[in-house]
PDB file of C-alpha atoms in Angstrom:
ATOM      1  CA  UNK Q  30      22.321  18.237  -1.991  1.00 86.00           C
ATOM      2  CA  UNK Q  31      23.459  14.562  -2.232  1.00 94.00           C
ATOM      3  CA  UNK Q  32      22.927  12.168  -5.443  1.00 96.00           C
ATOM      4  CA  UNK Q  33      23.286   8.728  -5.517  1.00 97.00           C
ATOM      5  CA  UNK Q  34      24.368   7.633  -8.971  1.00 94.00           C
ATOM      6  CA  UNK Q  35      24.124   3.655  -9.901  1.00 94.00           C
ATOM      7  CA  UNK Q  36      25.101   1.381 -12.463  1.00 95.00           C
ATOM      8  CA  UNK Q  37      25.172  -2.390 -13.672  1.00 97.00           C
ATOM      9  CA  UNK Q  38      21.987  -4.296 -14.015  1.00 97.00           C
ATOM     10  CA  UNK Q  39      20.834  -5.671 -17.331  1.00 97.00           C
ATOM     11  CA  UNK Q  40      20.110  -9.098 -18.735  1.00 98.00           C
ATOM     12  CA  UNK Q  41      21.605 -12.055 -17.553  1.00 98.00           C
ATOM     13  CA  UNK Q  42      21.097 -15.888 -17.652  1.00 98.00           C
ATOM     14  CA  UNK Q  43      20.266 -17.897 -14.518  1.00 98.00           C
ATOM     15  CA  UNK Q  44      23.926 -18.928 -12.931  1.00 98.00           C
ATOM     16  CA  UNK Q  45      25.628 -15.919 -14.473  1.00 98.00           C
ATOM     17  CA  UNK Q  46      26.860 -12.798 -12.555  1.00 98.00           C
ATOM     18  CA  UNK Q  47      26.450  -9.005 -12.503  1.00 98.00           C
ATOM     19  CA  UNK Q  48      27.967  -6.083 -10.634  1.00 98.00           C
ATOM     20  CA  UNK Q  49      26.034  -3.364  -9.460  1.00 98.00           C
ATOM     21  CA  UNK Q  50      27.794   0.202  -8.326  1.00 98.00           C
ATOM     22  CA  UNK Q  51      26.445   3.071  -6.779  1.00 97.00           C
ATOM     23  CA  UNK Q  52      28.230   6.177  -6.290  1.00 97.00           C
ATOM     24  CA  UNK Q  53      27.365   8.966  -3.704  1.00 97.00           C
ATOM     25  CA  UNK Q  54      28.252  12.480  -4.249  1.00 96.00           C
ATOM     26  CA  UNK Q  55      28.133  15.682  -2.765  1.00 95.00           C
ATOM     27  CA  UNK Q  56      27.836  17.569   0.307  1.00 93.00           C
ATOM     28  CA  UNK Q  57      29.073  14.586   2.768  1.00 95.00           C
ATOM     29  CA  UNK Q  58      30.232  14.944   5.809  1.00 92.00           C
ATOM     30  CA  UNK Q  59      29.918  10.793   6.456  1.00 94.00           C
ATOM     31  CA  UNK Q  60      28.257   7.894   5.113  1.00 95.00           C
ATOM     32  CA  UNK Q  61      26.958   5.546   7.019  1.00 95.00           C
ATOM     33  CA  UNK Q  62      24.455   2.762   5.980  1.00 95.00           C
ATOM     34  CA  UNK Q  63      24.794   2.120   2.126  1.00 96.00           C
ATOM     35  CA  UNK Q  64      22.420  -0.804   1.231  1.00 97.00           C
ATOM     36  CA  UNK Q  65      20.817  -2.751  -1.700  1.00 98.00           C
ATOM     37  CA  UNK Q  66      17.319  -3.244  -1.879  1.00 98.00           C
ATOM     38  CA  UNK Q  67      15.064  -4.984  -4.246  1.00 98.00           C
ATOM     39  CA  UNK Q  68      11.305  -4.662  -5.644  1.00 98.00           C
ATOM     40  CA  UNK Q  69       9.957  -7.527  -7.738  1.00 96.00           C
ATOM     41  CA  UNK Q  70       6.452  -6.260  -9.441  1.00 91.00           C
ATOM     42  CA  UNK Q  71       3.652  -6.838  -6.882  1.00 94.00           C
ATOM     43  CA  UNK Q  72       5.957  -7.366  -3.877  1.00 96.00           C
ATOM     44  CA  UNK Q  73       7.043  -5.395  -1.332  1.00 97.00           C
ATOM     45  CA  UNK Q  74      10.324  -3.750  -1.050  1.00 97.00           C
ATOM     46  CA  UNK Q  75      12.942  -5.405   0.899  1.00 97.00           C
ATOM     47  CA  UNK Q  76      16.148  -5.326   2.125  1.00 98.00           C
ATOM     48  CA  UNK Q  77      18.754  -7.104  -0.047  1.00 98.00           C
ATOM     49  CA  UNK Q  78      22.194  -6.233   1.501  1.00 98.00           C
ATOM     50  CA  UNK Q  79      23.633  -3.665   3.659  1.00 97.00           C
ATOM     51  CA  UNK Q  80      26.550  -2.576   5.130  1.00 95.00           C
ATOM     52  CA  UNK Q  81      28.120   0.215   7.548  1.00 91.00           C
ATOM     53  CA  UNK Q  82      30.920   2.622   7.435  1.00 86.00           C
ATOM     54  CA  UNK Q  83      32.872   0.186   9.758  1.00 87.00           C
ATOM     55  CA  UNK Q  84      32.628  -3.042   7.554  1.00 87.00           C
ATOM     56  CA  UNK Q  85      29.710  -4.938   9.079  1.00 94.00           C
ATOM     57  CA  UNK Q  86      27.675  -6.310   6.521  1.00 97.00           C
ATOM     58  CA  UNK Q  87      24.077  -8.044   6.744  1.00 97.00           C
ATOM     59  CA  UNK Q  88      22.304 -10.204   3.874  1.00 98.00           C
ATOM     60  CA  UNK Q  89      18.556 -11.463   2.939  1.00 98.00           C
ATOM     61  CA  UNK Q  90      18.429 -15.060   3.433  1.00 98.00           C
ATOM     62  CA  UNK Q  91      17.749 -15.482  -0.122  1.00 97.00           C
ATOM     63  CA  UNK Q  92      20.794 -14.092  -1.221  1.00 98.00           C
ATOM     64  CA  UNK Q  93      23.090 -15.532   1.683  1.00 98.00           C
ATOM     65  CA  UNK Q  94      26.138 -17.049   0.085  1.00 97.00           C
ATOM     66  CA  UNK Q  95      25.589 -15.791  -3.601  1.00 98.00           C
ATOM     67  CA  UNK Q  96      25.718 -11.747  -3.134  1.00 98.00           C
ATOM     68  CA  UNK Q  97      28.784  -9.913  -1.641  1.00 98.00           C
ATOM     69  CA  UNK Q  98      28.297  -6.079  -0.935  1.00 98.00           C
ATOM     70  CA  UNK Q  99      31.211  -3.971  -0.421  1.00 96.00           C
ATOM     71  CA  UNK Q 100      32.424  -0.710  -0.217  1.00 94.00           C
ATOM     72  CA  UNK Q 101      34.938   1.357  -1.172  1.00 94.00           C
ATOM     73  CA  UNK Q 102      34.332   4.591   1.522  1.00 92.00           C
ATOM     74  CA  UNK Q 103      37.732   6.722  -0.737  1.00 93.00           C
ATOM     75  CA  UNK Q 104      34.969   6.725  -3.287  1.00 95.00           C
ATOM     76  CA  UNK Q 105      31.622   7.028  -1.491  1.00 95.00           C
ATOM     77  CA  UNK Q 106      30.941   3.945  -3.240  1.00 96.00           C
ATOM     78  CA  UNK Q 107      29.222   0.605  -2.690  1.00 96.00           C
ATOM     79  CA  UNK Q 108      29.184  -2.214  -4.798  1.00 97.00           C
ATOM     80  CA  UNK Q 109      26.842  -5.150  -4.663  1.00 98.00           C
ATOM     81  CA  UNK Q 110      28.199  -8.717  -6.615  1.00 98.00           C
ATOM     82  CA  UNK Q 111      25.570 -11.035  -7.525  1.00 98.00           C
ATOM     83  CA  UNK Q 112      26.488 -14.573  -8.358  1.00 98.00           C
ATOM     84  CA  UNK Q 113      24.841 -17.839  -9.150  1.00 98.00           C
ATOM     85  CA  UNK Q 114      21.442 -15.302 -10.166  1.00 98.00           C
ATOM     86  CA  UNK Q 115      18.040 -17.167 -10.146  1.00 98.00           C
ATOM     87  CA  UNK Q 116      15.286 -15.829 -11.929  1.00 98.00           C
ATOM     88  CA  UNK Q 117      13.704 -15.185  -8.382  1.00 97.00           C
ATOM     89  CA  UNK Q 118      15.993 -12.223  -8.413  1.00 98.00           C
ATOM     90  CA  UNK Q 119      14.594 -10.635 -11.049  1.00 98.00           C
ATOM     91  CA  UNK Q 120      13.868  -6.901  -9.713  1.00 98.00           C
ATOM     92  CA  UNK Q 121      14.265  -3.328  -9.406  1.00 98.00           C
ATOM     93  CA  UNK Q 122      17.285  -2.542  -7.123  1.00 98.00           C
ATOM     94  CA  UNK Q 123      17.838   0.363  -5.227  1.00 98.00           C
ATOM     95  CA  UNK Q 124      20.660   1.583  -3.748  1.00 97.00           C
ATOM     96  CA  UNK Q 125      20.222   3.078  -0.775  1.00 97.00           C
ATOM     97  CA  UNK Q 126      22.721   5.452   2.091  1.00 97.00           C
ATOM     98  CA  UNK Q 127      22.237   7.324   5.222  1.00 96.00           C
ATOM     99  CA  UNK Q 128      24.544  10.585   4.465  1.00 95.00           C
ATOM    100  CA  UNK Q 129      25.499  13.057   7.015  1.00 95.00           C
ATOM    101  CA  UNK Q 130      25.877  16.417   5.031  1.00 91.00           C
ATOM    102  CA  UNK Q 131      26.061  18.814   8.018  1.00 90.00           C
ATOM    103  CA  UNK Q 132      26.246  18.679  11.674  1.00 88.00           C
ATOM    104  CA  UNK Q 133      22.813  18.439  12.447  1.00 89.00           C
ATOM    105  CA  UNK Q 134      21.747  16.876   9.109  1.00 92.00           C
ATOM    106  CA  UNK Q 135      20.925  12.759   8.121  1.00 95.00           C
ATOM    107  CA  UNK Q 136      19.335  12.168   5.422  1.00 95.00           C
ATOM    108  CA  UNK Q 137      18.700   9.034   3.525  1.00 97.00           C
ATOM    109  CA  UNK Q 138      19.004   9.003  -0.214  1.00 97.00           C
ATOM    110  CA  UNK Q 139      17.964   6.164  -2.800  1.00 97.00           C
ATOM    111  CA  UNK Q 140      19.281   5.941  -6.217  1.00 97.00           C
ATOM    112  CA  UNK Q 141      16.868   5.856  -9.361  1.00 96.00           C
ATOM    113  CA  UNK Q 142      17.025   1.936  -9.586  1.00 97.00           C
ATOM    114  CA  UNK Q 143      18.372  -0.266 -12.096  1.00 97.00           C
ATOM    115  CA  UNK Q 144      16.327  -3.234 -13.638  1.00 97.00           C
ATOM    116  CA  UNK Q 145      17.990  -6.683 -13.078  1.00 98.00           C
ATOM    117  CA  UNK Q 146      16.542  -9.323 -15.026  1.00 98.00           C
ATOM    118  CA  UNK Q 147      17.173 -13.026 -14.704  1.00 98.00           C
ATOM    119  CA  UNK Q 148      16.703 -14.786 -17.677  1.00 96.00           C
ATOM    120  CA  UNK Q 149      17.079 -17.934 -20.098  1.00 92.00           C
TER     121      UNK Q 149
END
């Protein structure tokens, strides 16, 4: 079994900045997509941010310039910083990783979601 644990998210006022963290833990063998993704009420979900075990990284157009994901792979961790957050961000986010746990075994695993909500 693999769980993806998350944190960060809350309340926050347009302009200001929050870090999300999600944690993977284990059987793992490799990780090697961990992404953010995103589900506003009535909209689809979509692909916020990802990035691979090597350090390639890939971002929505929306969020181009204002989020950063990284990871720390020590720690099966991946982190997403928002800044300058506009109320279009508002949304569920989901972390997300593709996690080897045996030979012959990927799986993909998404966390429970936390709430981020953009706010005056």
């Amino acid at each position: 079994q693999v769980q993806l644990v998350e944190s960060g998210g809350g309340l926050v006022q347009p302009g200001g900045s929050l870090r999300l963290s999600c944690t993977a833990s284990g059987s793992i063998v490799n990780i090697y997509n961990m992404d953010w993704y995103r589900q506003a009420p009535g909209k689809q979900r979509e692909l916020v941010a990802a990035s691979t075990s090597g350090g390639s990284t890939n971002y929505a157009d929306s969020v181009k310039g204002r989020f950063s994901i990284s990871r720390d792979n020590a720690k099966n961790t991946v982190y997403l910083q928002m800044n300058s957050l506009k109320p279009e961000d508002t949304a569920v986010y989901y972390c997300n990783a593709d996690v080897r746990s045996r030979p012959s075994l990927v799986l993909t695993y998404w966390g429970q979601g936390t709430q981020v909500t953009v706010s005056s």
